[in-house]
Amino acid sequence: MGNLKISHGIKKRFKKINPKVVFIGALAVLYAGLWLYSNVAGGRTGNNVYKVFWPTVDALIWAVFAGAYIHAKFKSKVTGFLAWVGMLSYSVYLLHWPIMKALGENSVLIKTGLPDFYDALISVVIIILPVVLAVAYLSYKYIESPFLSLRKKY
């Protein structure tokens, strides 16, 4: 009940703020947080006090991002694409790590001479994400979907 009360209070208080502005703001904060985590806090290998609080901050940023996206009611092909990725999400979850590991060990990633954060970002967008989505689609279509069709309707 408390969550409903808080949610209603937040909606009422921020009713005048355009959700698309909040969405863009959350995206900017997310990018800034990733940059901070990678460059200031030492990323994965660093030993910094920020790492203690990062999971909570990360979850809050994603919650604002998702909430703003839902309330913004975007009408575009992006929404359809995100729904398609959502359909594949379990396959993506299972397959992303082995695919990233295999691509990294076989030196398929992009090296631009920029800091590692940007090399990783470029590699993810250009190589890893398309490969993961393609393999996840095949996994969903030929493995997951046939098994889902066997379940009883409820």
PDB file of C-alpha atoms in Angstrom:
ATOM      1  CA  MET A   1       0.000   0.000   0.000  1.00  0.00           C
ATOM      2  CA  GLY A   2       2.859   2.334   0.808  1.00  0.00           C
ATOM      3  CA  ASN A   3       4.297   1.982  -2.692  1.00  0.00           C
ATOM      4  CA  LEU A   4       0.957   2.918  -4.249  1.00  0.00           C
ATOM      5  CA  LYS A   5       0.745   6.008  -2.046  1.00  0.00           C
ATOM      6  CA  ILE A   6       4.302   7.044  -2.943  1.00  0.00           C
ATOM      7  CA  SER A   7       3.715   6.361  -6.649  1.00  0.00           C
ATOM      8  CA  HIS A   8       0.528   8.438  -6.634  1.00  0.00           C
ATOM      9  CA  GLY A   9       2.318  11.276  -4.828  1.00  0.00           C
ATOM     10  CA  ILE A  10       5.171  11.264  -7.318  1.00  0.00           C
ATOM     11  CA  LYS A  11       2.778  11.259 -10.302  1.00  0.00           C
ATOM     12  CA  LYS A  12       0.804  14.137  -8.822  1.00  0.00           C
ATOM     13  CA  ARG A  13       3.879  16.185  -7.942  1.00  0.00           C
ATOM     14  CA  PHE A  14       5.634  15.735 -11.277  1.00  0.00           C
ATOM     15  CA  LYS A  15       2.567  15.819 -13.527  1.00  0.00           C
ATOM     16  CA  LYS A  16       3.741  19.029 -15.193  1.00  0.00           C
ATOM     17  CA  ILE A  17       7.122  17.588 -16.182  1.00  0.00           C
ATOM     18  CA  ASN A  18       7.237  16.093 -19.653  1.00  0.00           C
ATOM     19  CA  PRO A  19       8.106  12.359 -19.334  1.00  0.00           C
ATOM     20  CA  LYS A  20      10.200  12.572 -22.499  1.00  0.00           C
ATOM     21  CA  VAL A  21      12.431  15.134 -20.773  1.00  0.00           C
ATOM     22  CA  VAL A  22      12.788  12.789 -17.785  1.00  0.00           C
ATOM     23  CA  PHE A  23      13.593   9.930 -20.187  1.00  0.00           C
ATOM     24  CA  ILE A  24      16.337  11.933 -21.918  1.00  0.00           C
ATOM     25  CA  GLY A  25      17.614  13.127 -18.526  1.00  0.00           C
ATOM     26  CA  ALA A  26      17.730   9.559 -17.200  1.00  0.00           C
ATOM     27  CA  LEU A  27      19.610   8.493 -20.326  1.00  0.00           C
ATOM     28  CA  ALA A  28      22.141  11.287 -19.799  1.00  0.00           C
ATOM     29  CA  VAL A  29      22.548  10.381 -16.118  1.00  0.00           C
ATOM     30  CA  LEU A  30      22.973   6.723 -17.067  1.00  0.00           C
ATOM     31  CA  TYR A  31      25.724   7.579 -19.554  1.00  0.00           C
ATOM     32  CA  ALA A  32      27.408   9.879 -17.021  1.00  0.00           C
ATOM     33  CA  GLY A  33      27.187   7.116 -14.408  1.00  0.00           C
ATOM     34  CA  LEU A  34      28.772   4.605 -16.761  1.00  0.00           C
ATOM     35  CA  TRP A  35      31.530   7.077 -17.565  1.00  0.00           C
ATOM     36  CA  LEU A  36      32.104   7.793 -13.866  1.00  0.00           C
ATOM     37  CA  TYR A  37      32.140   4.096 -13.023  1.00  0.00           C
ATOM     38  CA  SER A  38      34.573   3.322 -15.817  1.00  0.00           C
ATOM     39  CA  ASN A  39      36.942   6.284 -15.628  1.00  0.00           C
ATOM     40  CA  VAL A  40      36.819   7.569 -12.052  1.00  0.00           C
ATOM     41  CA  ALA A  41      35.919   4.540  -9.949  1.00  0.00           C
ATOM     42  CA  GLY A  42      38.260   2.244 -11.853  1.00  0.00           C
ATOM     43  CA  GLY A  43      35.560   0.205 -13.550  1.00  0.00           C
ATOM     44  CA  ARG A  44      35.491  -3.462 -12.837  1.00  0.00           C
ATOM     45  CA  THR A  45      39.022  -3.796 -11.547  1.00  0.00           C
ATOM     46  CA  GLY A  46      39.243  -0.659  -9.430  1.00  0.00           C
ATOM     47  CA  ASN A  47      39.135  -0.600  -5.659  1.00  0.00           C
ATOM     48  CA  ASN A  48      37.037   2.453  -4.933  1.00  0.00           C
ATOM     49  CA  VAL A  49      34.352   3.260  -2.378  1.00  0.00           C
ATOM     50  CA  TYR A  50      31.960   4.177  -5.230  1.00  0.00           C
ATOM     51  CA  LYS A  51      31.673   0.484  -6.056  1.00  0.00           C
ATOM     52  CA  VAL A  52      29.794  -0.116  -2.813  1.00  0.00           C
ATOM     53  CA  PHE A  53      26.986   2.236  -3.805  1.00  0.00           C
ATOM     54  CA  TRP A  54      27.033   1.718  -7.576  1.00  0.00           C
ATOM     55  CA  PRO A  55      24.519  -1.199  -7.784  1.00  0.00           C
ATOM     56  CA  THR A  56      21.896   0.834  -5.920  1.00  0.00           C
ATOM     57  CA  VAL A  57      22.545   3.977  -7.962  1.00  0.00           C
ATOM     58  CA  ASP A  58      22.497   1.924 -11.158  1.00  0.00           C
ATOM     59  CA  ALA A  59      19.150   0.346 -10.220  1.00  0.00           C
ATOM     60  CA  LEU A  60      17.638   3.744  -9.405  1.00  0.00           C
ATOM     61  CA  ILE A  61      18.798   5.235 -12.704  1.00  0.00           C
ATOM     62  CA  TRP A  62      17.320   2.296 -14.644  1.00  0.00           C
ATOM     63  CA  ALA A  63      14.062   2.563 -12.670  1.00  0.00           C
ATOM     64  CA  VAL A  64      13.728   6.254 -13.580  1.00  0.00           C
ATOM     65  CA  PHE A  65      14.679   5.465 -17.172  1.00  0.00           C
ATOM     66  CA  ALA A  66      12.055   2.678 -17.451  1.00  0.00           C
ATOM     67  CA  GLY A  67       9.369   4.686 -15.660  1.00  0.00           C
ATOM     68  CA  ALA A  68       9.934   7.721 -17.857  1.00  0.00           C
ATOM     69  CA  TYR A  69       9.869   5.542 -20.973  1.00  0.00           C
ATOM     70  CA  ILE A  70       6.561   3.949 -19.945  1.00  0.00           C
ATOM     71  CA  HIS A  71       4.918   7.288 -19.134  1.00  0.00           C
ATOM     72  CA  ALA A  72       6.301   9.046 -22.217  1.00  0.00           C
ATOM     73  CA  LYS A  73       4.204   6.774 -24.474  1.00  0.00           C
ATOM     74  CA  PHE A  74       6.581   6.835 -27.415  1.00  0.00           C
ATOM     75  CA  LYS A  75       4.955   5.884 -30.685  1.00  0.00           C
ATOM     76  CA  SER A  76       7.752   4.766 -32.941  1.00  0.00           C
ATOM     77  CA  LYS A  77       9.568   1.824 -34.457  1.00  0.00           C
ATOM     78  CA  VAL A  78      11.913   1.965 -31.467  1.00  0.00           C
ATOM     79  CA  THR A  79       9.064   0.751 -29.258  1.00  0.00           C
ATOM     80  CA  GLY A  80       8.481  -2.245 -31.540  1.00  0.00           C
ATOM     81  CA  PHE A  81      12.205  -3.007 -31.577  1.00  0.00           C
ATOM     82  CA  LEU A  82      12.378  -2.840 -27.782  1.00  0.00           C
ATOM     83  CA  ALA A  83       9.367  -5.169 -27.534  1.00  0.00           C
ATOM     84  CA  TRP A  84      11.167  -7.599 -29.854  1.00  0.00           C
ATOM     85  CA  VAL A  85      14.324  -7.398 -27.702  1.00  0.00           C
ATOM     86  CA  GLY A  86      12.114  -7.973 -24.651  1.00  0.00           C
ATOM     87  CA  MET A  87      10.793 -11.148 -26.255  1.00  0.00           C
ATOM     88  CA  LEU A  88      14.397 -12.308 -26.680  1.00  0.00           C
ATOM     89  CA  SER A  89      15.520 -11.119 -23.243  1.00  0.00           C
ATOM     90  CA  TYR A  90      15.947 -14.544 -21.649  1.00  0.00           C
ATOM     91  CA  SER A  91      17.990 -15.802 -24.591  1.00  0.00           C
ATOM     92  CA  VAL A  92      20.047 -12.608 -24.515  1.00  0.00           C
ATOM     93  CA  TYR A  93      20.592 -13.078 -20.777  1.00  0.00           C
ATOM     94  CA  LEU A  94      21.810 -16.642 -21.253  1.00  0.00           C
ATOM     95  CA  LEU A  95      23.968 -16.058 -24.319  1.00  0.00           C
ATOM     96  CA  HIS A  96      25.525 -12.602 -23.964  1.00  0.00           C
ATOM     97  CA  TRP A  97      28.415 -13.626 -21.721  1.00  0.00           C
ATOM     98  CA  PRO A  98      29.693 -16.627 -23.729  1.00  0.00           C
ATOM     99  CA  ILE A  99      29.414 -14.613 -26.946  1.00  0.00           C
ATOM    100  CA  MET A 100      31.280 -11.620 -25.460  1.00  0.00           C
ATOM    101  CA  LYS A 101      33.948 -13.948 -24.069  1.00  0.00           C
ATOM    102  CA  ALA A 102      34.395 -15.739 -27.415  1.00  0.00           C
ATOM    103  CA  LEU A 103      34.603 -12.481 -29.377  1.00  0.00           C
ATOM    104  CA  GLY A 104      37.055 -10.991 -26.885  1.00  0.00           C
ATOM    105  CA  GLU A 105      39.323 -14.040 -26.833  1.00  0.00           C
ATOM    106  CA  ASN A 106      39.399 -14.129 -30.632  1.00  0.00           C
ATOM    107  CA  SER A 107      40.327 -10.424 -30.876  1.00  0.00           C
ATOM    108  CA  VAL A 108      37.201  -9.484 -32.813  1.00  0.00           C
ATOM    109  CA  LEU A 109      36.720  -6.288 -30.792  1.00  0.00           C
ATOM    110  CA  ILE A 110      37.459  -2.780 -32.093  1.00  0.00           C
ATOM    111  CA  LYS A 111      40.548  -0.856 -30.983  1.00  0.00           C
ATOM    112  CA  THR A 112      40.399   2.852 -31.855  1.00  0.00           C
ATOM    113  CA  GLY A 113      43.144   4.261 -29.684  1.00  0.00           C
ATOM    114  CA  LEU A 114      40.558   6.016 -27.540  1.00  0.00           C
ATOM    115  CA  PRO A 115      40.239   5.172 -23.831  1.00  0.00           C
ATOM    116  CA  ASP A 116      39.068   1.611 -23.113  1.00  0.00           C
ATOM    117  CA  PHE A 117      35.560   2.797 -22.187  1.00  0.00           C
ATOM    118  CA  TYR A 118      34.956   4.112 -25.719  1.00  0.00           C
ATOM    119  CA  ASP A 119      36.538   1.068 -27.379  1.00  0.00           C
ATOM    120  CA  ALA A 120      34.197  -1.138 -25.336  1.00  0.00           C
ATOM    121  CA  LEU A 121      31.165   1.018 -26.144  1.00  0.00           C
ATOM    122  CA  ILE A 122      31.924   1.008 -29.883  1.00  0.00           C
ATOM    123  CA  SER A 123      32.582  -2.764 -29.862  1.00  0.00           C
ATOM    124  CA  VAL A 124      29.311  -3.447 -28.060  1.00  0.00           C
ATOM    125  CA  VAL A 125      27.212  -1.318 -30.419  1.00  0.00           C
ATOM    126  CA  ILE A 126      28.834  -2.407 -33.691  1.00  0.00           C
ATOM    127  CA  ILE A 127      29.803  -6.049 -33.043  1.00  0.00           C
ATOM    128  CA  ILE A 128      28.586  -7.626 -29.808  1.00  0.00           C
ATOM    129  CA  LEU A 129      24.977  -6.400 -29.703  1.00  0.00           C
ATOM    130  CA  PRO A 130      24.115  -7.440 -33.285  1.00  0.00           C
ATOM    131  CA  VAL A 131      25.749 -10.865 -32.826  1.00  0.00           C
ATOM    132  CA  VAL A 132      24.039 -11.448 -29.465  1.00  0.00           C
ATOM    133  CA  LEU A 133      20.649 -10.418 -30.865  1.00  0.00           C
ATOM    134  CA  ALA A 134      21.043 -12.654 -33.936  1.00  0.00           C
ATOM    135  CA  VAL A 135      22.062 -15.706 -31.884  1.00  0.00           C
ATOM    136  CA  ALA A 136      19.371 -14.974 -29.273  1.00  0.00           C
ATOM    137  CA  TYR A 137      16.747 -14.769 -32.031  1.00  0.00           C
ATOM    138  CA  LEU A 138      17.810 -18.148 -33.400  1.00  0.00           C
ATOM    139  CA  SER A 139      17.816 -19.600 -29.904  1.00  0.00           C
ATOM    140  CA  TYR A 140      14.365 -18.170 -29.200  1.00  0.00           C
ATOM    141  CA  LYS A 141      12.889 -19.326 -32.501  1.00  0.00           C
ATOM    142  CA  TYR A 142      14.316 -22.857 -32.583  1.00  0.00           C
ATOM    143  CA  ILE A 143      14.736 -23.758 -28.891  1.00  0.00           C
ATOM    144  CA  GLU A 144      12.752 -21.543 -26.522  1.00  0.00           C
ATOM    145  CA  SER A 145       9.589 -20.962 -28.587  1.00  0.00           C
ATOM    146  CA  PRO A 146       8.868 -24.645 -29.330  1.00  0.00           C
ATOM    147  CA  PHE A 147       9.116 -25.442 -25.623  1.00  0.00           C
ATOM    148  CA  LEU A 148       6.903 -22.487 -24.710  1.00  0.00           C
ATOM    149  CA  SER A 149       4.229 -23.798 -27.074  1.00  0.00           C
ATOM    150  CA  LEU A 150       4.138 -27.070 -25.099  1.00  0.00           C
ATOM    151  CA  ARG A 151       3.103 -25.451 -21.842  1.00  0.00           C
ATOM    152  CA  LYS A 152      -0.458 -25.514 -20.637  1.00  0.00           C
ATOM    153  CA  LYS A 153      -2.470 -22.337 -21.000  1.00  0.00           C
ATOM    154  CA  TYR A 154      -3.349 -20.712 -17.690  1.00  0.00           C
TER     155      TYR A 154
END
